[in-house]
Amino acid sequence: MKKLIISLLACTLLISGAFALGGKDDGKDYKLVLRMSHVFAPNEQLTKSLTIVCDNILKRTNGAIEIQQYPQGQLAVYKDGVEQVVQGAKFISVEDPSYLGDYVPDFNALVGPMLYSNFDQYEYLIRTDLVKNMIKEVEEKHGIKVLALDYIFGFRSMMTNKVIRTPADLKGMKIRVPGSQLFIDTLNAMGASATPLPFSETISAVQQGVVDGLEGTMDAYGTNGSSEVAKKMALTNHFLGTCGVYINAELFNSIPKEYRDIIQEEFTKGAAHMISEVSNNYESAKAALEAQGIAFNEVDHDAFANAVAPVYANMKGVTPGILNKFRAELAKMPK
């Protein structure tokens, strides 16, 4: 009898061990809640597109992966948000790729000023081996898994109450920027006095004259309150507005593969959806703003491009000649 009991116990332990190592029940009771943070307003397209992504992931994983979205800077954002990812929090950061530049400096050049004239150029460049190696480096050296780099929300332009046509027109003007060194350096080079502020303080700061304006996209102009305090947009198109989606690499790799695949698929699809919506809605958004009395004007792009050229030369830590390498890759893009 003793031998029988011992044999049964041994079998039980073996079966338990098999399931623990990945038997048929692997992932059956798995549940992970992730908090996702960014600064965009609830009615901006990025928030809308990411809502669809979160809903699809929850549905496709049968509730195993729940992503709770916190817009408008309710949780850590900008540099602090990416640091949450690096530290291993159950957290997804949605930020401009320039914040990856704190870890791999070439990301600053990737989203540098006046580099792109359309969305397709950026989409092409981030799929080259050159940028794939940057993505690999930031994951292997700093533990940041990049789920996407192309939540594109449009080109960023100047929003003020003064007509801006050349860099000289920005002289003496305080312009709100997010707390990215790339943004600060670029706006200063454009002739303004860059003033970093949380977006939650920005609209009131313009109203009170603390700053003279801000910069952002057409989508943001009509949805986040900017058009209420700044009535003119100079179409500088100085940055391509895009966000990446970042999660801690070790945390991501701990998720069962079937769920990892779903997460990646949905964030990839979400970026494509967002690009389509932003592209299709640009003219209607502009027309709606014009109907509200907002005035738009073109600028001397060559003058602004010349003004921001030193920004690339002064980027710290970037690979020598990285801008020329990006341009060489873009030259290979099929016409």
Short mmCIF file of C-alpha atoms in Angstrom, two decimals:
data_model
loop_
_atom_site.label_atom_id
_atom_site.label_comp_id
_atom_site.label_asym_id
_atom_site.label_seq_id
_atom_site.Cartn_x
_atom_site.Cartn_y
_atom_site.Cartn_z
CA MET A 1 0.00 0.00 0.00
CA LYS A 2 2.85 2.38 0.91
CA LYS A 3 4.42 1.81 -2.51
CA LEU A 4 1.07 2.53 -4.22
CA ILE A 5 0.59 5.79 -2.32
CA ILE A 6 4.15 6.89 -3.05
CA SER A 7 3.64 6.08 -6.75
CA LEU A 8 0.39 8.08 -6.88
CA LEU A 9 2.05 11.06 -5.18
CA ALA A 10 4.93 10.92 -7.63
CA CYS A 11 2.52 10.89 -10.59
CA THR A 12 0.60 13.83 -9.15
CA LEU A 13 3.80 15.85 -8.76
CA LEU A 14 4.88 15.02 -12.31
CA ILE A 15 1.53 16.08 -13.77
CA SER A 16 1.52 19.30 -11.71
CA GLY A 17 5.02 20.06 -12.85
CA ALA A 18 4.08 19.50 -16.47
CA PHE A 19 1.27 22.05 -16.28
CA ALA A 20 3.50 24.52 -14.45
CA LEU A 21 6.02 24.27 -17.28
CA GLY A 22 3.43 24.94 -19.95
CA GLY A 23 0.88 22.14 -20.13
CA LYS A 24 -2.61 22.46 -21.64
CA ASP A 25 -3.77 24.84 -18.94
CA ASP A 26 -0.89 27.27 -19.58
CA GLY A 27 -2.35 30.80 -19.60
CA LYS A 28 -5.83 29.55 -18.74
CA ASP A 29 -6.12 31.76 -15.66
CA TYR A 30 -3.72 34.44 -16.87
CA LYS A 31 -4.74 38.03 -16.20
CA LEU A 32 -2.71 41.20 -16.72
CA VAL A 33 -3.88 44.77 -16.25
CA LEU A 34 -1.76 47.46 -17.90
CA ARG A 35 -2.16 51.21 -17.52
CA MET A 36 -1.53 53.27 -20.66
CA SER A 37 -0.80 56.98 -20.41
CA HIS A 38 -0.54 59.92 -22.82
CA VAL A 39 -1.38 63.64 -23.01
CA PHE A 40 -4.01 63.58 -25.75
CA ALA A 41 -7.61 64.67 -25.14
CA PRO A 42 -10.46 62.12 -25.20
CA ASN A 43 -11.79 63.42 -28.52
CA GLU A 44 -8.44 63.49 -30.34
CA GLN A 45 -7.88 60.76 -32.88
CA LEU A 46 -5.02 59.10 -31.00
CA THR A 47 -7.27 58.48 -28.01
CA LYS A 48 -10.06 57.21 -30.23
CA SER A 49 -7.78 54.83 -32.14
CA LEU A 50 -6.18 53.50 -28.96
CA THR A 51 -9.62 52.91 -27.44
CA ILE A 52 -10.34 50.56 -30.34
CA VAL A 53 -6.99 48.84 -29.80
CA CYS A 54 -7.68 48.30 -26.08
CA ASP A 55 -11.18 46.99 -26.74
CA ASN A 56 -9.96 44.58 -29.41
CA ILE A 57 -7.17 43.22 -27.20
CA LEU A 58 -9.56 42.67 -24.30
CA LYS A 59 -12.00 40.87 -26.58
CA ARG A 60 -9.46 38.76 -28.46
CA THR A 61 -7.72 37.63 -25.24
CA ASN A 62 -11.06 36.85 -23.56
CA GLY A 63 -10.29 39.39 -20.86
CA ALA A 64 -6.78 38.12 -20.11
CA ILE A 65 -5.11 41.39 -21.18
CA GLU A 66 -6.83 44.56 -20.01
CA ILE A 67 -5.31 47.90 -20.99
CA GLN A 68 -6.70 50.87 -19.10
CA GLN A 69 -6.19 54.12 -20.99
CA TYR A 70 -5.47 57.35 -19.11
CA PRO A 71 -5.55 60.39 -21.46
CA GLN A 72 -4.66 64.02 -20.78
CA GLY A 73 -1.69 63.32 -18.52
CA GLN A 74 -3.61 61.70 -15.68
CA LEU A 75 -0.60 59.46 -15.07
CA ALA A 76 3.11 59.85 -15.82
CA VAL A 77 3.81 61.25 -19.29
CA TYR A 78 6.71 62.42 -21.44
CA LYS A 79 10.10 61.49 -19.93
CA ASP A 80 8.49 60.23 -16.70
CA GLY A 81 6.24 57.87 -18.63
CA VAL A 82 9.12 56.27 -20.51
CA GLU A 83 11.00 55.92 -17.21
CA GLN A 84 8.05 53.93 -15.85
CA VAL A 85 8.53 51.52 -18.74
CA VAL A 86 12.29 51.22 -18.13
CA GLN A 87 11.68 50.53 -14.44
CA GLY A 88 9.41 47.59 -15.29
CA ALA A 89 6.02 48.97 -14.29
CA LYS A 90 2.86 47.41 -15.70
CA PHE A 91 2.61 50.46 -17.85
CA ILE A 92 2.44 51.46 -21.51
CA SER A 93 3.89 54.83 -22.49
CA VAL A 94 2.60 56.59 -25.61
CA GLU A 95 5.06 59.34 -26.47
CA ASP A 96 6.95 61.13 -29.19
CA PRO A 97 9.98 59.01 -30.26
CA SER A 98 12.26 61.85 -29.21
CA TYR A 99 11.83 60.60 -25.63
CA LEU A 100 13.61 57.41 -26.73
CA GLY A 101 16.45 59.77 -27.63
CA ASP A 102 17.34 59.87 -23.94
CA TYR A 103 18.40 56.22 -24.38
CA VAL A 104 19.37 55.93 -28.07
CA PRO A 105 20.11 59.50 -29.29
CA ASP A 106 19.51 58.72 -32.97
CA PHE A 107 15.75 58.72 -32.25
CA ASN A 108 16.03 62.50 -31.87
CA ALA A 109 17.21 62.76 -35.45
CA LEU A 110 14.53 60.33 -36.63
CA VAL A 111 11.84 62.84 -35.67
CA GLY A 112 13.95 65.94 -36.21
CA PRO A 113 12.63 69.18 -37.72
CA MET A 114 11.79 69.62 -41.39
CA LEU A 115 12.83 66.06 -42.30
CA TYR A 116 9.57 64.84 -43.87
CA SER A 117 7.11 66.28 -46.35
CA ASN A 118 4.52 63.49 -46.06
CA PHE A 119 3.51 60.56 -43.87
CA ASP A 120 4.71 57.93 -46.35
CA GLN A 121 8.33 59.02 -46.01
CA TYR A 122 8.31 58.38 -42.27
CA GLU A 123 6.48 55.09 -42.70
CA TYR A 124 9.11 53.98 -45.20
CA LEU A 125 12.06 55.04 -43.04
CA ILE A 126 10.97 53.28 -39.84
CA ARG A 127 10.82 49.99 -41.74
CA THR A 128 14.42 50.18 -42.97
CA ASP A 129 17.17 48.12 -41.37
CA LEU A 130 18.74 51.36 -40.14
CA VAL A 131 15.78 52.15 -37.88
CA LYS A 132 15.09 48.50 -37.04
CA ASN A 133 18.60 48.38 -35.55
CA MET A 134 17.78 51.44 -33.43
CA ILE A 135 14.64 49.71 -32.18
CA LYS A 136 16.66 46.59 -31.38
CA GLU A 137 19.25 48.65 -29.49
CA VAL A 138 16.72 50.44 -27.28
CA GLU A 139 15.17 47.08 -26.39
CA GLU A 140 18.37 45.13 -25.75
CA LYS A 141 20.25 47.88 -23.90
CA HIS A 142 17.43 49.66 -22.08
CA GLY A 143 14.56 47.18 -21.88
CA ILE A 144 12.08 49.24 -23.95
CA LYS A 145 9.93 47.15 -26.26
CA VAL A 146 8.66 49.32 -29.13
CA LEU A 147 5.19 48.16 -30.16
CA ALA A 148 4.78 50.96 -32.70
CA LEU A 149 6.42 54.19 -33.83
CA ASP A 150 3.75 55.47 -36.20
CA TYR A 151 0.71 56.73 -34.36
CA ILE A 152 0.86 59.73 -36.68
CA PHE A 153 -1.40 62.63 -35.78
CA GLY A 154 -0.30 65.14 -38.41
CA PHE A 155 2.28 67.84 -39.00
CA ARG A 156 2.86 70.31 -36.19
CA SER A 157 2.48 74.02 -36.86
CA MET A 158 2.41 77.33 -34.97
CA MET A 159 -0.78 78.46 -33.22
CA THR A 160 -0.71 82.09 -32.10
CA ASN A 161 -2.65 85.34 -32.46
CA LYS A 162 -0.10 86.85 -34.82
CA VAL A 163 0.61 86.08 -38.47
CA ILE A 164 3.89 84.14 -38.66
CA ARG A 165 5.60 83.88 -42.04
CA THR A 166 9.35 83.82 -41.27
CA PRO A 167 11.56 83.03 -38.26
CA ALA A 168 11.91 86.78 -37.68
CA ASP A 169 8.18 86.96 -36.90
CA LEU A 170 8.71 84.67 -33.89
CA LYS A 171 11.33 86.88 -32.28
CA GLY A 172 10.42 87.64 -28.68
CA MET A 173 7.44 85.27 -28.64
CA LYS A 174 7.13 82.67 -25.91
CA ILE A 175 5.80 79.43 -27.39
CA ARG A 176 4.70 76.50 -25.27
CA VAL A 177 6.39 73.19 -26.05
CA PRO A 178 6.33 69.78 -24.34
CA GLY A 179 9.32 69.00 -22.15
CA SER A 180 11.44 67.45 -24.90
CA GLN A 181 14.90 68.87 -25.52
CA LEU A 182 14.38 68.38 -29.25
CA PHE A 183 11.26 70.57 -29.16
CA ILE A 184 12.98 73.18 -27.01
CA ASP A 185 16.03 73.39 -29.28
CA THR A 186 13.92 73.49 -32.44
CA LEU A 187 11.55 76.25 -31.36
CA ASN A 188 14.47 78.32 -30.11
CA ALA A 189 16.20 77.85 -33.46
CA MET A 190 13.01 78.91 -35.25
CA GLY A 191 13.25 82.26 -33.50
CA ALA A 192 10.86 81.77 -30.58
CA SER A 193 11.53 81.46 -26.88
CA ALA A 194 10.56 77.84 -26.17
CA THR A 195 8.64 77.49 -22.91
CA PRO A 196 8.10 73.92 -21.63
CA LEU A 197 4.75 73.47 -19.89
CA PRO A 198 2.45 70.54 -19.08
CA PHE A 199 -0.45 70.69 -21.50
CA SER A 200 -2.88 70.87 -18.58
CA GLU A 201 -1.51 74.38 -17.90
CA THR A 202 -1.16 75.52 -21.51
CA ILE A 203 -4.57 76.91 -22.45
CA SER A 204 -4.77 79.07 -19.34
CA ALA A 205 -1.15 80.15 -19.89
CA VAL A 206 -2.06 81.48 -23.35
CA GLN A 207 -5.17 83.17 -21.97
CA GLN A 208 -3.18 84.88 -19.24
CA GLY A 209 -0.33 85.92 -21.54
CA VAL A 210 2.23 83.71 -19.82
CA VAL A 211 3.01 82.36 -23.29
CA ASP A 212 2.11 83.82 -26.69
CA GLY A 213 1.03 80.59 -28.32
CA LEU A 214 1.77 76.92 -28.83
CA GLU A 215 2.44 74.46 -31.59
CA GLY A 216 0.53 71.36 -32.60
CA THR A 217 -1.51 69.61 -35.26
CA MET A 218 -4.77 70.32 -37.05
CA ASP A 219 -6.51 67.55 -35.09
CA ALA A 220 -5.34 69.00 -31.78
CA TYR A 221 -6.21 72.55 -32.80
CA GLY A 222 -9.88 71.74 -33.09
CA THR A 223 -10.20 69.38 -30.13
CA ASN A 224 -8.00 70.35 -27.19
CA GLY A 225 -9.01 73.96 -26.66
CA SER A 226 -6.19 75.58 -28.64
CA SER A 227 -8.57 77.28 -31.09
CA GLU A 228 -10.27 79.07 -28.22
CA VAL A 229 -7.13 81.02 -27.32
CA ALA A 230 -5.06 81.12 -30.55
CA LYS A 231 -6.80 82.26 -33.72
CA LYS A 232 -4.06 81.89 -36.32
CA MET A 233 -2.12 78.89 -37.57
CA ALA A 234 1.08 79.32 -39.54
CA LEU A 235 1.61 76.10 -41.51
CA THR A 236 5.27 75.61 -40.61
CA ASN A 237 4.97 71.80 -40.57
CA HIS A 238 8.16 71.86 -38.52
CA PHE A 239 7.65 68.38 -37.02
CA LEU A 240 5.81 65.28 -38.12
CA GLY A 241 3.61 64.62 -35.12
CA THR A 242 3.88 60.96 -34.21
CA CYS A 243 3.84 58.81 -31.11
CA GLY A 244 5.40 55.48 -30.32
CA VAL A 245 3.96 52.85 -27.99
CA TYR A 246 6.39 51.43 -25.43
CA ILE A 247 6.24 48.63 -22.84
CA ASN A 248 8.92 47.04 -20.67
CA ALA A 249 10.59 44.28 -22.71
CA GLU A 250 10.93 41.80 -19.84
CA LEU A 251 7.29 42.31 -18.88
CA PHE A 252 6.18 41.89 -22.48
CA ASN A 253 8.19 38.68 -22.90
CA SER A 254 6.60 37.26 -19.73
CA ILE A 255 3.15 37.41 -21.39
CA PRO A 256 2.01 34.14 -23.05
CA LYS A 257 2.98 34.20 -26.72
CA GLU A 258 -0.57 33.97 -28.04
CA TYR A 259 -1.40 37.18 -26.15
CA ARG A 260 1.85 38.90 -27.18
CA ASP A 261 0.95 38.25 -30.81
CA ILE A 262 -2.51 39.74 -30.33
CA ILE A 263 -1.13 42.83 -28.59
CA GLN A 264 1.37 43.45 -31.38
CA GLU A 265 -1.21 42.86 -34.12
CA GLU A 266 -3.72 45.25 -32.61
CA PHE A 267 -1.25 48.07 -32.00
CA THR A 268 0.00 47.71 -35.59
CA LYS A 269 -3.56 47.82 -36.92
CA GLY A 270 -4.37 50.75 -34.66
CA ALA A 271 -1.57 52.86 -36.15
CA ALA A 272 -2.81 52.19 -39.68
CA HIS A 273 -6.35 53.11 -38.62
CA MET A 274 -5.17 56.35 -37.06
CA ILE A 275 -3.13 57.41 -40.10
CA SER A 276 -6.16 56.79 -42.33
CA GLU A 277 -8.48 58.81 -40.09
CA VAL A 278 -6.09 61.75 -39.70
CA SER A 279 -5.42 61.87 -43.45
CA ASN A 280 -9.09 61.66 -44.40
CA ASN A 281 -10.22 64.24 -41.84
CA TYR A 282 -7.56 66.92 -42.40
CA GLU A 283 -9.46 69.09 -44.86
CA SER A 284 -12.78 68.84 -43.03
CA ALA A 285 -11.08 69.74 -39.74
CA LYS A 286 -9.43 72.74 -41.37
CA ALA A 287 -12.71 73.87 -42.95
CA ALA A 288 -14.51 73.59 -39.61
CA LEU A 289 -11.88 75.77 -37.97
CA GLU A 290 -12.07 78.34 -40.76
CA ALA A 291 -15.82 78.49 -40.23
CA GLN A 292 -15.08 79.41 -36.61
CA GLY A 293 -12.88 82.32 -37.68
CA ILE A 294 -9.48 80.63 -37.55
CA ALA A 295 -7.04 81.93 -40.17
CA PHE A 296 -4.34 79.83 -41.84
CA ASN A 297 -1.29 81.01 -43.73
CA GLU A 298 1.69 79.52 -45.57
CA VAL A 299 5.24 80.31 -44.50
CA ASP A 300 8.71 80.61 -45.99
CA HIS A 301 9.68 76.94 -45.53
CA ASP A 302 13.22 77.43 -46.81
CA ALA A 303 13.82 80.12 -44.20
CA PHE A 304 12.59 77.85 -41.40
CA ALA A 305 14.54 74.86 -42.74
CA ASN A 306 17.73 76.93 -42.74
CA ALA A 307 16.99 78.17 -39.23
CA VAL A 308 16.62 74.67 -37.76
CA ALA A 309 19.62 73.11 -39.54
CA PRO A 310 21.91 73.68 -36.51
CA VAL A 311 19.55 71.57 -34.37
CA TYR A 312 20.89 68.42 -36.03
CA ALA A 313 24.50 69.54 -35.72
CA ASN A 314 24.05 70.14 -32.00
CA MET A 315 22.29 66.88 -31.14
CA LYS A 316 24.27 65.15 -28.42
CA GLY A 317 25.33 61.55 -28.82
CA VAL A 318 23.88 60.88 -32.26
CA THR A 319 25.74 58.74 -34.78
CA PRO A 320 27.94 61.00 -36.92
CA GLY A 321 26.21 61.63 -40.23
CA ILE A 322 22.91 60.10 -39.10
CA LEU A 323 20.84 62.79 -40.85
CA ASN A 324 22.58 62.08 -44.16
CA LYS A 325 21.99 58.36 -43.60
CA PHE A 326 18.27 58.98 -43.11
CA ARG A 327 18.15 61.12 -46.23
CA ALA A 328 20.02 58.47 -48.21
CA GLU A 329 17.44 55.89 -47.14
CA LEU A 330 14.59 58.20 -48.11
CA ALA A 331 16.21 58.67 -51.52
CA LYS A 332 15.72 54.93 -52.11
CA MET A 333 11.98 55.20 -51.53
CA PRO A 334 10.00 54.13 -54.61
CA LYS A 335 8.39 57.07 -56.36
#
